[in-house]
XYZ file of C-alpha atoms in Angstrom:
664
model
C 47.273 -75.418 -50.764
C 46.624 -78.807 -49.183
C 43.452 -80.779 -49.569
C 42.804 -80.220 -45.901
C 42.796 -76.441 -46.224
C 40.928 -74.571 -48.950
C 40.493 -70.829 -49.337
C 38.734 -68.870 -52.064
C 37.611 -65.327 -52.782
C 34.136 -66.545 -53.676
C 34.359 -66.631 -57.497
C 35.898 -68.761 -60.231
C 37.618 -67.641 -63.412
C 34.965 -66.143 -65.667
C 36.042 -68.208 -68.677
C 36.479 -71.951 -68.897
C 37.137 -74.182 -71.885
C 34.523 -76.769 -72.670
C 35.263 -80.010 -74.531
C 35.846 -79.180 -78.167
C 37.635 -75.934 -77.417
C 34.591 -73.646 -77.129
C 34.861 -70.916 -74.504
C 32.028 -70.778 -71.961
C 31.364 -68.105 -69.358
C 30.556 -68.675 -65.674
C 28.491 -66.171 -63.706
C 30.259 -64.184 -61.025
C 28.283 -63.927 -57.778
C 28.498 -60.793 -55.658
C 27.585 -62.151 -52.248
C 26.996 -58.677 -50.819
C 24.438 -58.102 -53.554
C 22.792 -61.441 -52.813
C 22.584 -60.620 -49.102
C 21.098 -57.204 -49.887
C 18.556 -58.908 -52.156
C 17.597 -61.297 -49.348
C 17.289 -58.548 -46.758
C 15.366 -56.054 -48.855
C 13.242 -58.127 -51.207
C 12.957 -61.782 -50.159
C 12.615 -61.797 -46.387
C 10.274 -59.437 -44.581
C 12.697 -58.983 -41.675
C 16.175 -60.066 -40.496
C 14.368 -62.010 -37.755
C 14.136 -65.018 -40.100
C 17.853 -65.729 -39.649
C 17.068 -67.731 -36.516
C 14.319 -69.674 -38.231
C 16.759 -70.744 -40.958
C 19.363 -71.822 -38.399
C 16.728 -73.813 -36.514
C 15.549 -75.376 -39.780
C 19.102 -76.436 -40.629
C 19.431 -78.010 -37.195
C 16.116 -79.866 -37.474
C 17.047 -81.171 -40.937
C 20.397 -82.411 -39.642
C 18.720 -84.141 -36.692
C 16.212 -85.764 -39.053
C 19.067 -87.102 -41.165
C 20.852 -88.521 -38.105
C 17.676 -90.254 -36.932
C 17.407 -91.829 -40.389
C 21.048 -92.942 -40.132
C 21.181 -94.200 -36.528
C 17.555 -94.736 -35.535
C 15.097 -92.977 -33.212
C 17.391 -93.332 -30.198
C 19.840 -90.758 -31.556
C 19.840 -87.402 -29.701
C 17.514 -84.632 -30.885
C 18.605 -81.362 -29.374
C 19.259 -77.768 -30.418
C 20.968 -75.447 -27.956
C 21.096 -71.654 -28.247
C 24.017 -70.112 -26.354
C 24.419 -66.315 -26.137
C 28.094 -65.312 -26.168
C 29.677 -62.719 -23.855
C 30.730 -60.566 -26.822
C 27.107 -60.263 -28.036
C 27.312 -63.154 -30.468
C 25.310 -66.365 -30.655
C 26.087 -70.077 -30.912
C 23.572 -72.578 -32.257
C 24.443 -76.211 -31.408
C 22.619 -79.158 -32.941
C 23.012 -82.907 -32.417
C 22.445 -83.614 -36.087
C 24.255 -85.730 -38.625
C 27.073 -83.198 -39.112
C 29.153 -82.532 -42.228
C 32.177 -84.095 -43.855
C 34.617 -81.907 -45.714
C 33.121 -82.822 -49.110
C 29.584 -82.150 -47.889
C 30.635 -78.797 -46.466
C 32.263 -77.885 -49.781
C 29.147 -78.882 -51.682
C 26.594 -77.251 -49.381
C 28.385 -74.165 -48.125
C 30.668 -73.093 -50.959
C 28.139 -73.154 -53.799
C 25.160 -70.841 -54.037
C 22.115 -71.811 -56.050
C 22.907 -75.488 -56.670
C 20.890 -78.313 -55.126
C 22.898 -81.187 -53.743
C 22.705 -84.902 -53.169
C 22.430 -84.206 -49.466
C 19.237 -82.204 -50.014
C 17.491 -85.487 -50.685
C 19.303 -87.308 -47.892
C 18.279 -84.670 -45.366
C 14.653 -85.502 -46.041
C 11.480 -83.489 -46.410
C 12.821 -80.337 -44.788
C 15.300 -79.868 -47.641
C 12.872 -80.760 -50.389
C 11.396 -77.299 -49.960
C 12.407 -74.379 -52.143
C 15.005 -72.699 -49.968
C 16.669 -75.972 -49.052
C 17.043 -76.968 -52.671
C 18.802 -73.718 -53.489
C 20.948 -73.703 -50.387
C 20.453 -70.069 -49.456
C 18.961 -70.534 -45.986
C 22.300 -70.075 -44.227
C 22.905 -66.870 -46.163
C 20.087 -65.235 -44.220
C 22.473 -65.054 -41.253
C 24.529 -62.512 -43.204
C 21.659 -60.074 -42.618
C 22.785 -59.839 -38.972
C 26.463 -60.839 -39.113
C 29.466 -60.126 -41.324
C 30.964 -63.541 -40.571
C 29.492 -67.009 -40.083
C 31.538 -69.804 -38.563
C 30.435 -73.429 -38.745
C 32.254 -76.234 -36.926
C 30.918 -79.717 -37.613
C 31.659 -83.400 -36.997
C 29.909 -85.964 -39.175
C 28.159 -89.016 -37.767
C 29.035 -90.933 -40.915
C 32.218 -93.024 -40.962
C 35.099 -91.886 -43.156
C 35.899 -93.882 -46.350
C 39.031 -95.239 -44.648
C 37.087 -96.351 -41.600
C 36.686 -94.687 -38.246
C 35.129 -91.287 -37.736
C 35.338 -88.533 -40.314
C 37.526 -85.576 -39.430
C 35.749 -82.493 -38.081
C 35.683 -79.411 -40.311
C 35.488 -75.665 -39.830
C 33.990 -73.299 -42.398
C 34.162 -69.546 -42.152
C 32.212 -67.416 -44.575
C 32.246 -63.651 -44.902
C 29.664 -61.299 -46.332
C 32.145 -60.077 -48.981
C 32.106 -63.531 -50.615
C 35.297 -65.022 -49.159
C 35.321 -68.270 -47.233
C 37.740 -70.833 -45.855
C 37.245 -74.515 -45.208
C 39.677 -76.578 -43.118
C 39.795 -80.004 -41.544
C 40.489 -79.978 -37.821
C 42.527 -82.430 -35.858
C 40.708 -84.701 -33.462
C 42.447 -83.001 -30.552
C 41.619 -79.477 -31.767
C 39.806 -77.607 -28.952
C 37.328 -76.299 -31.535
C 36.387 -79.798 -32.697
C 33.024 -81.087 -31.372
C 33.365 -84.144 -29.188
C 30.178 -85.690 -30.606
C 28.538 -85.600 -34.051
C 26.712 -82.385 -34.743
C 27.330 -78.780 -35.747
C 27.920 -75.418 -34.106
C 27.126 -72.163 -35.898
C 28.675 -68.975 -34.489
C 27.492 -65.500 -35.368
C 28.978 -62.189 -34.323
C 26.786 -59.165 -34.951
C 27.529 -56.200 -37.124
C 27.539 -52.813 -35.460
C 23.961 -52.057 -36.472
C 22.419 -55.493 -35.758
C 23.348 -56.196 -32.142
C 19.703 -56.202 -31.047
C 18.906 -59.199 -33.263
C 21.410 -61.322 -31.324
C 20.536 -60.006 -27.877
C 19.532 -62.857 -25.495
C 15.992 -61.605 -24.953
C 15.448 -61.257 -28.722
C 16.862 -64.722 -29.397
C 14.536 -66.263 -26.801
C 11.498 -64.467 -28.209
C 12.294 -65.507 -31.790
C 13.030 -69.085 -30.770
C 9.721 -69.354 -28.923
C 7.839 -67.904 -31.872
C 9.427 -70.072 -34.541
C 10.259 -73.233 -32.640
C 7.795 -73.715 -29.789
C 6.144 -76.657 -31.581
C 9.301 -78.331 -32.908
C 9.548 -82.088 -32.254
C 13.105 -81.671 -30.954
C 14.414 -80.442 -27.630
C 15.018 -76.696 -28.111
C 17.048 -75.220 -25.244
C 18.547 -71.842 -24.458
C 21.291 -71.053 -21.952
C 20.228 -68.430 -19.414
C 22.239 -66.843 -16.639
C 20.473 -66.282 -13.330
C 22.046 -62.951 -12.465
C 19.699 -62.392 -9.510
C 20.727 -65.694 -7.929
C 24.497 -65.072 -7.990
C 26.248 -63.936 -4.760
C 28.249 -60.740 -4.993
C 31.584 -61.353 -6.685
C 30.633 -64.705 -8.194
C 29.591 -65.637 -11.724
C 25.882 -66.095 -12.255
C 24.845 -69.746 -12.550
C 23.857 -70.994 -16.016
C 20.628 -72.946 -16.486
C 18.998 -74.478 -19.530
C 15.504 -73.305 -20.388
C 13.352 -75.468 -22.636
C 11.424 -73.562 -25.316
C 9.781 -76.313 -27.363
C 6.644 -78.194 -26.370
C 6.043 -81.910 -26.310
C 2.903 -82.026 -28.467
C 0.761 -79.939 -30.801
C -1.762 -78.071 -28.615
C -4.782 -79.481 -30.464
C -3.413 -83.042 -30.199
C -2.512 -82.871 -26.509
C -4.458 -85.139 -24.159
C -6.829 -83.589 -21.597
C -8.892 -85.196 -18.846
C -12.212 -83.761 -20.060
C -13.606 -81.976 -23.161
C -14.096 -78.872 -21.027
C -10.426 -78.906 -20.064
C -9.467 -79.189 -23.742
C -11.749 -76.272 -24.643
C -10.196 -74.159 -21.922
C -6.652 -75.036 -23.020
C -7.324 -74.269 -26.692
C -9.083 -71.024 -25.787
C -6.069 -69.976 -23.746
C -3.823 -70.910 -26.671
C -5.871 -68.660 -29.003
C -5.637 -65.770 -26.562
C -1.892 -66.256 -26.289
C -1.070 -66.662 -29.989
C -3.864 -64.839 -31.823
C -4.778 -62.197 -29.282
C -8.503 -62.877 -28.864
C -10.909 -65.173 -27.048
C -12.826 -67.055 -29.778
C -16.586 -67.276 -30.133
C -16.237 -70.952 -31.079
C -13.653 -73.500 -32.178
C -13.532 -75.794 -35.215
C -11.271 -78.853 -35.272
C -9.536 -79.209 -38.655
C -7.932 -82.416 -39.884
C -6.759 -83.443 -43.383
C -4.681 -86.622 -43.037
C -3.946 -86.860 -46.783
C -2.343 -83.425 -46.669
C -0.577 -84.112 -43.398
C -2.537 -81.213 -41.941
C -4.141 -80.705 -38.571
C -5.099 -77.719 -36.512
C -7.928 -75.641 -35.203
C -10.027 -72.819 -36.603
C -11.168 -70.066 -34.260
C -14.353 -68.064 -34.895
C -13.765 -64.357 -34.352
C -15.685 -62.853 -31.422
C -16.513 -59.641 -33.322
C -17.799 -58.904 -36.795
C -15.359 -58.057 -39.586
C -15.946 -56.756 -43.096
C -16.245 -59.402 -45.838
C -13.316 -57.760 -47.614
C -11.042 -58.291 -44.600
C -8.047 -60.461 -45.440
C -7.942 -63.463 -43.117
C -4.483 -64.018 -41.603
C -3.645 -67.464 -40.287
C -0.819 -68.925 -38.212
C 0.744 -71.768 -40.203
C 3.473 -74.257 -39.294
C 5.268 -76.498 -41.776
C 6.480 -79.667 -40.079
C 6.020 -77.836 -36.773
C 8.286 -74.930 -37.750
C 6.439 -71.615 -37.902
C 5.966 -70.523 -41.508
C 4.198 -67.278 -40.690
C 1.636 -65.703 -38.400
C -0.161 -63.804 -41.200
C -0.562 -66.367 -43.992
C -3.548 -65.623 -46.238
C -5.502 -67.498 -48.963
C -5.797 -70.603 -46.796
C -9.617 -70.603 -46.607
C -12.340 -69.691 -49.151
C -13.246 -65.968 -49.200
C -16.638 -66.546 -47.531
C -14.883 -67.974 -44.422
C -13.502 -64.555 -43.456
C -14.815 -65.043 -39.893
C -12.287 -67.816 -39.079
C -8.638 -67.578 -38.051
C -6.656 -70.827 -38.142
C -3.615 -72.294 -36.458
C -2.400 -75.218 -38.581
C 0.497 -77.574 -39.006
C 1.069 -79.190 -42.415
C 3.705 -81.328 -44.065
C 3.032 -81.311 -47.817
C 2.181 -77.671 -48.519
C 4.962 -75.807 -50.304
C 6.330 -72.539 -48.932
C 7.210 -69.552 -51.063
C 10.860 -68.583 -51.489
C 10.781 -66.469 -48.345
C 9.142 -69.252 -46.312
C 6.605 -66.714 -45.107
C 3.686 -67.726 -47.322
C 2.284 -70.683 -49.232
C 2.973 -71.449 -52.878
C -0.201 -71.404 -54.957
C -0.366 -74.861 -56.537
C -2.836 -77.729 -56.923
C -2.117 -78.989 -53.416
C -2.968 -75.629 -51.842
C -6.143 -75.323 -53.950
C -7.298 -78.791 -52.858
C -6.411 -78.012 -49.242
C -8.364 -74.745 -49.353
C -11.456 -76.526 -50.675
C -11.168 -79.293 -48.079
C -10.752 -76.835 -45.193
C -13.694 -74.818 -46.519
C -15.798 -77.994 -46.525
C -14.973 -78.629 -42.865
C -15.849 -75.049 -41.875
C -19.069 -75.338 -43.912
C -20.033 -78.582 -42.151
C -19.505 -76.954 -38.758
C -21.617 -73.999 -39.859
C -24.515 -76.181 -41.032
C -24.430 -78.241 -37.840
C -24.306 -75.121 -35.663
C -27.245 -73.430 -37.402
C -29.369 -76.589 -37.508
C -30.683 -75.921 -33.996
C -31.743 -72.766 -32.178
C -28.946 -72.599 -29.609
C -27.187 -69.795 -27.805
C -24.125 -70.325 -30.005
C -26.214 -70.230 -33.191
C -27.890 -66.971 -32.148
C -24.594 -65.360 -31.140
C -22.995 -66.454 -34.398
C -25.821 -65.003 -36.510
C -25.718 -61.735 -34.592
C -21.994 -61.452 -35.245
C -21.304 -63.162 -38.574
C -24.567 -63.240 -40.533
C -22.706 -61.790 -43.528
C -20.696 -65.009 -43.808
C -23.905 -67.047 -44.024
C -25.215 -64.685 -46.679
C -21.969 -64.922 -48.658
C -21.978 -68.729 -48.638
C -25.697 -68.940 -49.453
C -25.038 -67.069 -52.717
C -23.385 -70.186 -54.147
C -24.542 -73.035 -51.881
C -28.117 -74.340 -52.139
C -27.969 -76.237 -48.864
C -26.824 -73.119 -47.047
C -29.544 -71.135 -48.853
C -32.148 -73.506 -47.414
C -30.753 -72.774 -43.959
C -30.396 -69.030 -44.612
C -34.086 -68.450 -45.416
C -34.952 -70.055 -42.051
C -32.432 -68.306 -39.809
C -31.219 -65.061 -41.373
C -32.935 -61.862 -40.233
C -34.210 -59.444 -42.884
C -35.719 -56.001 -42.496
C -39.312 -56.127 -43.732
C -42.485 -54.057 -43.586
C -43.673 -56.471 -40.892
C -40.542 -55.929 -38.786
C -37.326 -57.942 -38.630
C -37.804 -61.621 -39.420
C -36.801 -64.494 -41.660
C -38.038 -65.091 -45.193
C -39.683 -68.342 -44.121
C -41.640 -66.554 -41.385
C -42.705 -63.788 -43.778
C -43.891 -66.332 -46.364
C -45.851 -68.202 -43.704
C -47.557 -64.967 -42.614
C -48.574 -64.187 -46.230
C -49.511 -67.577 -47.722
C -51.774 -66.124 -50.406
C -49.940 -62.902 -51.185
C -46.822 -61.931 -53.055
C -43.509 -61.194 -51.384
C -41.723 -58.159 -52.762
C -38.204 -56.873 -52.194
C -36.382 -53.655 -52.938
C -32.857 -53.482 -54.316
C -31.839 -50.459 -52.243
C -32.290 -49.180 -48.714
C -33.562 -45.847 -50.042
C -36.301 -47.502 -52.062
C -37.431 -49.538 -49.066
C -37.581 -46.496 -46.807
C -39.637 -44.582 -49.348
C -42.349 -47.199 -49.705
C -42.239 -48.962 -46.310
C -44.788 -46.719 -44.485
C -47.358 -47.018 -47.264
C -46.672 -50.688 -47.979
C -47.070 -51.567 -44.294
C -50.358 -49.656 -44.082
C -51.647 -51.441 -47.190
C -50.574 -54.900 -45.997
C -47.847 -55.379 -48.607
C -45.016 -57.742 -47.610
C -41.807 -56.012 -48.702
C -38.232 -57.060 -47.841
C -35.331 -54.630 -47.718
C -32.724 -56.064 -50.104
C -30.445 -53.061 -50.037
C -27.815 -54.422 -47.640
C -24.677 -56.393 -48.533
C -25.468 -59.616 -50.451
C -29.228 -59.311 -49.823
C -30.472 -58.415 -53.326
C -28.553 -61.307 -54.904
C -29.614 -63.620 -52.089
C -33.287 -62.706 -52.543
C -32.981 -63.293 -56.275
C -31.641 -66.805 -55.604
C -34.397 -67.442 -53.055
C -37.010 -66.385 -55.606
C -35.734 -69.027 -58.032
C -35.429 -71.763 -55.383
C -38.815 -71.108 -53.710
C -41.209 -70.141 -56.542
C -44.251 -70.759 -54.296
C -43.396 -67.581 -52.394
C -43.865 -65.431 -55.523
C -40.871 -63.373 -54.432
C -40.032 -60.608 -56.913
C -38.493 -57.125 -57.069
C -40.891 -54.353 -56.163
C -41.865 -51.860 -58.854
C -43.688 -48.545 -58.811
C -46.670 -50.289 -60.386
C -46.850 -52.824 -57.550
C -47.254 -50.048 -55.004
C -49.438 -47.835 -57.154
C -51.946 -50.663 -57.663
C -52.725 -50.876 -53.961
C -53.300 -47.135 -53.608
C -56.892 -45.927 -53.844
C -57.859 -43.808 -56.849
C -59.434 -40.447 -56.073
C -63.055 -39.771 -56.944
C -63.468 -38.793 -60.645
C -65.103 -35.484 -59.702
C -62.189 -34.731 -57.383
C -59.758 -35.603 -60.172
C -61.498 -33.140 -62.511
C -61.504 -30.499 -59.790
C -57.734 -30.553 -59.345
C -56.744 -31.454 -62.923
C -55.302 -28.024 -63.734
C -53.453 -27.739 -60.410
C -52.073 -31.260 -60.807
C -50.875 -30.476 -64.335
C -49.002 -27.398 -63.129
C -47.398 -29.429 -60.325
C -46.381 -32.097 -62.848
C -44.796 -29.437 -65.059
C -42.900 -28.043 -62.074
C -41.173 -31.408 -61.530
C -40.561 -32.294 -65.161
C -36.943 -31.146 -64.938
C -36.450 -33.694 -62.105
C -37.571 -36.549 -64.394
C -40.525 -37.139 -62.099
C -44.221 -37.723 -62.865
C -46.872 -36.606 -60.390
C -50.035 -38.590 -59.620
C -52.755 -38.179 -56.995
C -53.961 -41.076 -54.826
C -55.463 -41.688 -51.400
C -53.579 -43.938 -48.970
C -52.634 -44.564 -45.404
C -51.054 -43.210 -43.337
C -52.743 -39.899 -44.064
C -49.955 -38.075 -42.213
C -47.648 -38.900 -45.118
C -48.112 -36.176 -47.761
C -46.156 -37.759 -50.612
C -44.237 -40.858 -51.606
C -41.506 -41.121 -54.231
C -41.458 -44.309 -56.315
C -38.670 -45.378 -58.611
C -39.902 -46.825 -61.885
C -37.504 -49.258 -63.569
C -39.525 -49.086 -66.777
C -38.875 -45.372 -66.726
C -35.133 -46.012 -66.409
C -35.226 -48.292 -69.441
C -37.255 -45.812 -71.444
C -34.886 -43.004 -70.561
C -31.840 -45.035 -71.583
C -33.561 -45.993 -74.859
C -34.300 -42.341 -75.558
C -30.677 -41.419 -74.933
C -29.446 -44.105 -77.321
C -32.029 -43.050 -79.899
C -30.687 -39.500 -79.822
C -27.093 -40.622 -80.381
C -27.742 -43.552 -82.767
C -28.171 -43.602 -86.532
C -31.506 -42.763 -88.116
C -32.803 -46.319 -88.518
C -31.800 -47.477 -85.052
C -33.070 -44.241 -83.530
C -36.476 -44.656 -85.177
C -36.771 -48.222 -83.890
C -35.903 -47.217 -80.315
C -38.128 -44.167 -80.481
C -41.010 -46.424 -81.424
C -40.316 -48.790 -78.543
C -39.770 -46.144 -75.865
C -42.340 -43.793 -74.511
C -42.185 -40.575 -72.528
C -41.978 -42.435 -69.226
C -40.144 -40.703 -66.423
C -38.041 -42.843 -64.085
C -39.634 -41.543 -60.872
C -43.161 -40.952 -59.700
C -44.224 -38.614 -56.891
C -47.515 -39.910 -55.471
C -49.371 -37.132 -53.641
C -51.716 -38.253 -50.864
C -55.140 -36.668 -51.276
C -55.965 -37.739 -47.725
C -53.320 -35.345 -46.412
C -54.431 -31.799 -45.477
C -51.193 -30.219 -46.691
C -51.603 -31.738 -50.150
C -55.240 -30.635 -50.379
C -54.320 -27.082 -49.350
C -51.492 -27.046 -51.868
C -53.718 -28.142 -54.762
C -56.335 -25.571 -53.718
C -53.862 -22.696 -53.801
C -54.677 -20.181 -56.557
C -51.006 -19.193 -56.847
C -49.237 -21.328 -59.445
C -45.797 -20.406 -58.092
C -46.812 -21.497 -54.590
C -48.095 -24.799 -55.971
C -44.827 -25.340 -57.870
C -42.686 -24.457 -54.850
C -44.782 -26.670 -52.582
C -44.533 -29.591 -55.003
C -40.750 -29.224 -55.173
C -40.573 -29.128 -51.371
C -42.638 -32.317 -51.118
C -40.387 -33.954 -53.703
C -37.204 -33.102 -51.782
C -38.848 -34.173 -48.503
C -39.673 -37.537 -50.073
C -36.042 -37.899 -51.146
C -34.875 -37.114 -47.609
C -37.342 -39.626 -46.159
C -35.486 -42.390 -47.986
C -32.292 -41.563 -46.077
C -30.503 -40.555 -49.250
C -28.180 -37.565 -49.160
C -29.346 -34.604 -51.212
C -27.528 -33.814 -54.410
C -26.475 -30.166 -54.918
C -29.281 -29.664 -57.465
C -31.873 -30.976 -55.016
C -30.515 -28.840 -52.182
C -30.730 -25.754 -54.405
C -34.282 -26.764 -55.359
C -35.290 -26.936 -51.702
C -33.675 -23.576 -50.905
C -35.426 -21.814 -53.788
C -38.774 -23.373 -52.884
C -38.504 -22.433 -49.226
C -37.445 -18.888 -50.106
C -40.527 -18.395 -52.262
C -42.883 -19.969 -49.717
C -41.423 -17.835 -46.916
C -41.712 -14.709 -49.034
C -45.378 -15.460 -49.661
C -46.045 -16.275 -46.011
C -44.326 -13.144 -44.687
C -45.721 -10.727 -47.280
C -48.279 -8.030 -46.279
C -51.775 -9.090 -47.403
C -52.900 -7.327 -50.575
C -55.876 -7.431 -52.914
C -57.484 -10.809 -53.408
C -56.119 -12.661 -56.407
C -58.265 -13.137 -59.485
C -60.117 -16.448 -59.677
C -57.917 -17.812 -62.462
C -54.515 -16.192 -62.252
C -52.161 -16.839 -65.078
C -48.939 -18.768 -64.275
C -46.926 -15.574 -64.603
C -49.321 -13.336 -62.626
C -48.029 -12.076 -59.252
C -50.606 -10.963 -56.700
C -48.192 -9.852 -53.987
C -47.770 -6.052 -54.260
C -44.511 -6.232 -52.324
C -42.937 -8.443 -54.984
C -44.301 -6.767 -58.095
C -41.262 -4.561 -58.525
C -38.908 -7.529 -58.087
C -40.890 -9.661 -60.535
C -40.915 -6.890 -63.097
């Protein structure tokens, strides 16, 4: 076989003899297996074949510009073929026979030309030379015809070459004569693909145009596609062919505009076109050291803090991906970016970013720019600031958890639910300069105590929503003058009025029986007077009771010595306290009832009602408790009147003649 014509089945002899006579083995490569690996596990879709062909063309053009200067042509032409195939022409540096052998006949080996081709080939896929293999996902055969812009060693122009590769691992490489009709007239390369039976749609003209616009609309080269104007052709004549330009002249955020308003309108339209939404605001992003520029768009609607932010990222103006994550800090979940960078490294699939020191530094720097915009926006009471807080207050809360400067802003602008209505912490502190500020750690706890706390003038903040409890804890440490602390049952109980001692003696027995009725619910019962008098009972959660209960549990399961120590430290404190309102007529009637079972059922009903008032869903045990209590109260209310009960009925005495038989 001549030097001008080389053909191989894709593998070398598995054994070769190294110097010294030792036998060494060379790996055999099954190209079909490699292509299957690319299609199923590396790339997310066969659509990336066009991106890789465009990248090869851009790299070749970059190399020719370095060789001949900026006046050299920079053009990529996409030409749909009549048989359903596709040609990709580039005006790049082209290939000599040796370069074609090195680049196209060896899989997994970086080459000298990788460095010569510049930054595009310094990326992962370029170094391993598998980008062209992605075309095998849509074609069984790839043909490349190329003429090098470099002179041959003997002088004059290097001979053009043709390489044909097949998905089964075979290829052929030949030098063409200068008068060969296949030989390009000018330096550059032509890649021809013919689709497999099941991949025709990937090479259809409309698909090629859509993919080229998506991947290459920002490329710094002239990207053209041949289009036939079928509607303009007279009957019986071929449709005229026109060239349609797909690439733009400048990055959208760097394009010149006559006025700032015109720029805002253009970038808003760009967001609607590429991201699918009209932004609430826009943030210019620029990191010259990272070769990065772009724009961040603030989402117009609220999203959950756990939502993964997906960004549109270009590397050297070639689209990397439209759903790239981990580009901004987690707290910036309200921003979607469109960026172009030059030094960030792509993953093997070129659809994400490689997590390295450069990406970490870039993420921090971008987060700092978003943070600066946020502080500047919230510094004044503007329409934008109010709209942002209404939509994305969770982002401010998330950042304030770790950022003192943002915390200072948050206490002035963030709305909190309080017993005085919705307002900021700063406003609440100003309204209570001499008093303490309290906060609950759950929505249920706030709802239980809010009516009473408001009537007693207590300033309580609802810290039960996302981030709020931790944020209030940080605010308490940063602003000690506010005396901000978690609310406890004792705090509320101290502002409730004690009942008259004679009244307390009068109802002592009834109150003891009510307390015994709720012992199995781990709930103490106390009697107080408070406003509003329409509220019969209030359920308080006692953290000291929680601690005592946990200590008692450990004492029961621990060894003797440890159990005795804990038993000495813990008392019989129950974790919840039902505060009955002696100013409420229902409570007074309940305590005056001579029927112990009625008192117990009424107390259980008030307990469950207090649980419901907090907005908390009933547990099955509590629902059963309410049903049993209501059944007994209804039975008493609907029973036929009988003899008057004795003045001091025993707990087990039943005065209803209609229920005597059942009770017996």
